[in-house]
């Protein structure tokens, strides 16, 4: 509710991706994981219900997975992504190594 514009969420998303990609050490060695995050904003035109909002975030998550490891994608897709993939969501150039 504190977002003025969608881009205000991106620092939090980037911190989540960084936290997920930080290796965890244990007796067996380092455990490395990555995350794919799908973002859908509310409210949107047509005021989708909770199920539709979750579906949009899920579609964006699969677009992020399609783009590579440790990425996020936003719904709705932008034109460049729509032409590159059949998945909904804007695959970000915002990946972490």
PDB file of C-alpha atoms in Angstrom:
ATOM      1  CA  UNK A   1       0.000   0.000   0.000  1.00  0.00           C
ATOM      2  CA  UNK A   2       2.995   2.341   0.370  1.00  0.00           C
ATOM      3  CA  UNK A   3       4.006   2.206  -3.292  1.00  0.00           C
ATOM      4  CA  UNK A   4       3.568   5.433  -5.180  1.00  0.00           C
ATOM      5  CA  UNK A   5       4.562   3.819  -8.472  1.00  0.00           C
ATOM      6  CA  UNK A   6       5.399   0.203  -9.409  1.00  0.00           C
ATOM      7  CA  UNK A   7       9.138   0.897  -9.668  1.00  0.00           C
ATOM      8  CA  UNK A   8       9.171   1.581  -5.916  1.00  0.00           C
ATOM      9  CA  UNK A   9       8.871  -2.178  -5.326  1.00  0.00           C
ATOM     10  CA  UNK A  10      12.052  -3.021  -7.218  1.00  0.00           C
ATOM     11  CA  UNK A  11      14.592  -2.328  -4.426  1.00  0.00           C
ATOM     12  CA  UNK A  12      12.737  -4.836  -2.224  1.00  0.00           C
ATOM     13  CA  UNK A  13      12.611  -7.370  -5.056  1.00  0.00           C
ATOM     14  CA  UNK A  14      16.334  -6.967  -5.667  1.00  0.00           C
ATOM     15  CA  UNK A  15      17.068  -7.442  -1.941  1.00  0.00           C
ATOM     16  CA  UNK A  16      14.978 -10.646  -1.965  1.00  0.00           C
ATOM     17  CA  UNK A  17      16.879 -11.976  -4.978  1.00  0.00           C
ATOM     18  CA  UNK A  18      20.199 -11.120  -3.334  1.00  0.00           C
ATOM     19  CA  UNK A  19      19.176 -12.827  -0.079  1.00  0.00           C
ATOM     20  CA  UNK A  20      18.028 -15.957  -1.915  1.00  0.00           C
ATOM     21  CA  UNK A  21      21.267 -16.191  -3.885  1.00  0.00           C
ATOM     22  CA  UNK A  22      23.534 -15.884  -0.844  1.00  0.00           C
ATOM     23  CA  UNK A  23      25.197 -19.283  -0.261  1.00  0.00           C
ATOM     24  CA  UNK A  24      24.438 -21.091   2.993  1.00  0.00           C
ATOM     25  CA  UNK A  25      27.353 -22.996   4.484  1.00  0.00           C
ATOM     26  CA  UNK A  26      26.912 -26.296   6.316  1.00  0.00           C
ATOM     27  CA  UNK A  27      29.030 -29.370   7.055  1.00  0.00           C
ATOM     28  CA  UNK A  28      28.528 -30.681   3.516  1.00  0.00           C
ATOM     29  CA  UNK A  29      29.598 -27.429   1.870  1.00  0.00           C
ATOM     30  CA  UNK A  30      27.824 -24.467   0.332  1.00  0.00           C
ATOM     31  CA  UNK A  31      24.169 -24.639  -0.628  1.00  0.00           C
ATOM     32  CA  UNK A  32      23.350 -22.305  -3.509  1.00  0.00           C
ATOM     33  CA  UNK A  33      19.833 -21.498  -4.647  1.00  0.00           C
ATOM     34  CA  UNK A  34      18.202 -18.829  -6.749  1.00  0.00           C
ATOM     35  CA  UNK A  35      14.735 -17.344  -6.969  1.00  0.00           C
ATOM     36  CA  UNK A  36      12.303 -16.335  -9.675  1.00  0.00           C
ATOM     37  CA  UNK A  37       9.841 -13.642  -8.674  1.00  0.00           C
ATOM     38  CA  UNK A  38       6.630 -12.713 -10.471  1.00  0.00           C
ATOM     39  CA  UNK A  39       5.145  -9.310  -9.742  1.00  0.00           C
ATOM     40  CA  UNK A  40       1.553  -8.212 -10.318  1.00  0.00           C
ATOM     41  CA  UNK A  41       0.324  -4.889  -8.967  1.00  0.00           C
ATOM     42  CA  UNK A  42      -3.030  -4.034  -7.445  1.00  0.00           C
ATOM     43  CA  UNK A  43      -5.134  -2.156  -8.300  1.00  0.00           C
ATOM     44  CA  UNK A  44      -5.121  -2.594 -12.052  1.00  0.00           C
ATOM     45  CA  UNK A  45      -7.576  -1.710 -14.767  1.00  0.00           C
ATOM     46  CA  UNK A  46     -10.633  -3.859 -14.337  1.00  0.00           C
ATOM     47  CA  UNK A  47      -9.790  -4.423 -10.625  1.00  0.00           C
ATOM     48  CA  UNK A  48      -8.962  -8.142 -10.802  1.00  0.00           C
ATOM     49  CA  UNK A  49      -9.987 -10.324  -7.904  1.00  0.00           C
ATOM     50  CA  UNK A  50      -7.452 -12.140  -5.743  1.00  0.00           C
ATOM     51  CA  UNK A  51      -7.414 -15.240  -7.958  1.00  0.00           C
ATOM     52  CA  UNK A  52      -6.754 -13.209 -11.107  1.00  0.00           C
ATOM     53  CA  UNK A  53      -4.031 -11.210  -9.360  1.00  0.00           C
ATOM     54  CA  UNK A  54      -2.297 -14.426  -8.237  1.00  0.00           C
ATOM     55  CA  UNK A  55      -2.623 -15.838 -11.761  1.00  0.00           C
ATOM     56  CA  UNK A  56      -0.936 -12.751 -13.196  1.00  0.00           C
ATOM     57  CA  UNK A  57       1.899 -12.969 -10.656  1.00  0.00           C
ATOM     58  CA  UNK A  58       2.272 -16.687 -11.470  1.00  0.00           C
ATOM     59  CA  UNK A  59       2.504 -15.924 -15.205  1.00  0.00           C
ATOM     60  CA  UNK A  60       5.135 -13.279 -14.499  1.00  0.00           C
ATOM     61  CA  UNK A  61       7.092 -15.747 -12.338  1.00  0.00           C
ATOM     62  CA  UNK A  62       7.213 -18.241 -15.207  1.00  0.00           C
ATOM     63  CA  UNK A  63       8.411 -15.458 -17.510  1.00  0.00           C
ATOM     64  CA  UNK A  64      11.199 -14.758 -15.011  1.00  0.00           C
ATOM     65  CA  UNK A  65      12.109 -18.475 -14.950  1.00  0.00           C
ATOM     66  CA  UNK A  66      12.144 -18.463 -18.744  1.00  0.00           C
ATOM     67  CA  UNK A  67      14.610 -15.550 -18.711  1.00  0.00           C
ATOM     68  CA  UNK A  68      17.201 -17.309 -16.550  1.00  0.00           C
ATOM     69  CA  UNK A  69      18.186 -17.684 -12.933  1.00  0.00           C
ATOM     70  CA  UNK A  70      17.640 -15.192 -10.154  1.00  0.00           C
ATOM     71  CA  UNK A  71      15.348 -12.827 -12.038  1.00  0.00           C
ATOM     72  CA  UNK A  72      12.061 -11.083 -11.612  1.00  0.00           C
ATOM     73  CA  UNK A  73       9.371 -10.252 -14.122  1.00  0.00           C
ATOM     74  CA  UNK A  74       6.397  -7.929 -13.939  1.00  0.00           C
ATOM     75  CA  UNK A  75       2.867  -8.292 -15.226  1.00  0.00           C
ATOM     76  CA  UNK A  76       1.662  -6.994 -17.657  1.00  0.00           C
ATOM     77  CA  UNK A  77       4.260  -7.914 -20.253  1.00  0.00           C
ATOM     78  CA  UNK A  78       5.959  -5.239 -22.299  1.00  0.00           C
ATOM     79  CA  UNK A  79       5.973  -5.379 -26.087  1.00  0.00           C
ATOM     80  CA  UNK A  80       9.563  -6.657 -26.366  1.00  0.00           C
ATOM     81  CA  UNK A  81       8.879  -9.609 -24.085  1.00  0.00           C
ATOM     82  CA  UNK A  82       5.581 -10.404 -25.758  1.00  0.00           C
ATOM     83  CA  UNK A  83       7.430 -10.845 -29.052  1.00  0.00           C
ATOM     84  CA  UNK A  84      10.169 -13.010 -27.492  1.00  0.00           C
ATOM     85  CA  UNK A  85       8.108 -15.454 -25.443  1.00  0.00           C
ATOM     86  CA  UNK A  86       4.600 -16.764 -25.153  1.00  0.00           C
ATOM     87  CA  UNK A  87       4.727 -16.388 -21.382  1.00  0.00           C
ATOM     88  CA  UNK A  88       3.179 -13.310 -19.770  1.00  0.00           C
ATOM     89  CA  UNK A  89       5.457 -11.010 -17.818  1.00  0.00           C
ATOM     90  CA  UNK A  90       8.343  -8.760 -18.600  1.00  0.00           C
ATOM     91  CA  UNK A  91      11.548 -10.711 -18.227  1.00  0.00           C
ATOM     92  CA  UNK A  92      13.886  -8.332 -16.508  1.00  0.00           C
ATOM     93  CA  UNK A  93      17.378  -7.437 -17.437  1.00  0.00           C
ATOM     94  CA  UNK A  94      17.554  -7.215 -13.679  1.00  0.00           C
ATOM     95  CA  UNK A  95      19.178 -10.525 -12.987  1.00  0.00           C
ATOM     96  CA  UNK A  96      21.759 -11.065 -10.309  1.00  0.00           C
ATOM     97  CA  UNK A  97      24.876 -13.119 -11.112  1.00  0.00           C
TER      98      UNK A  97
END
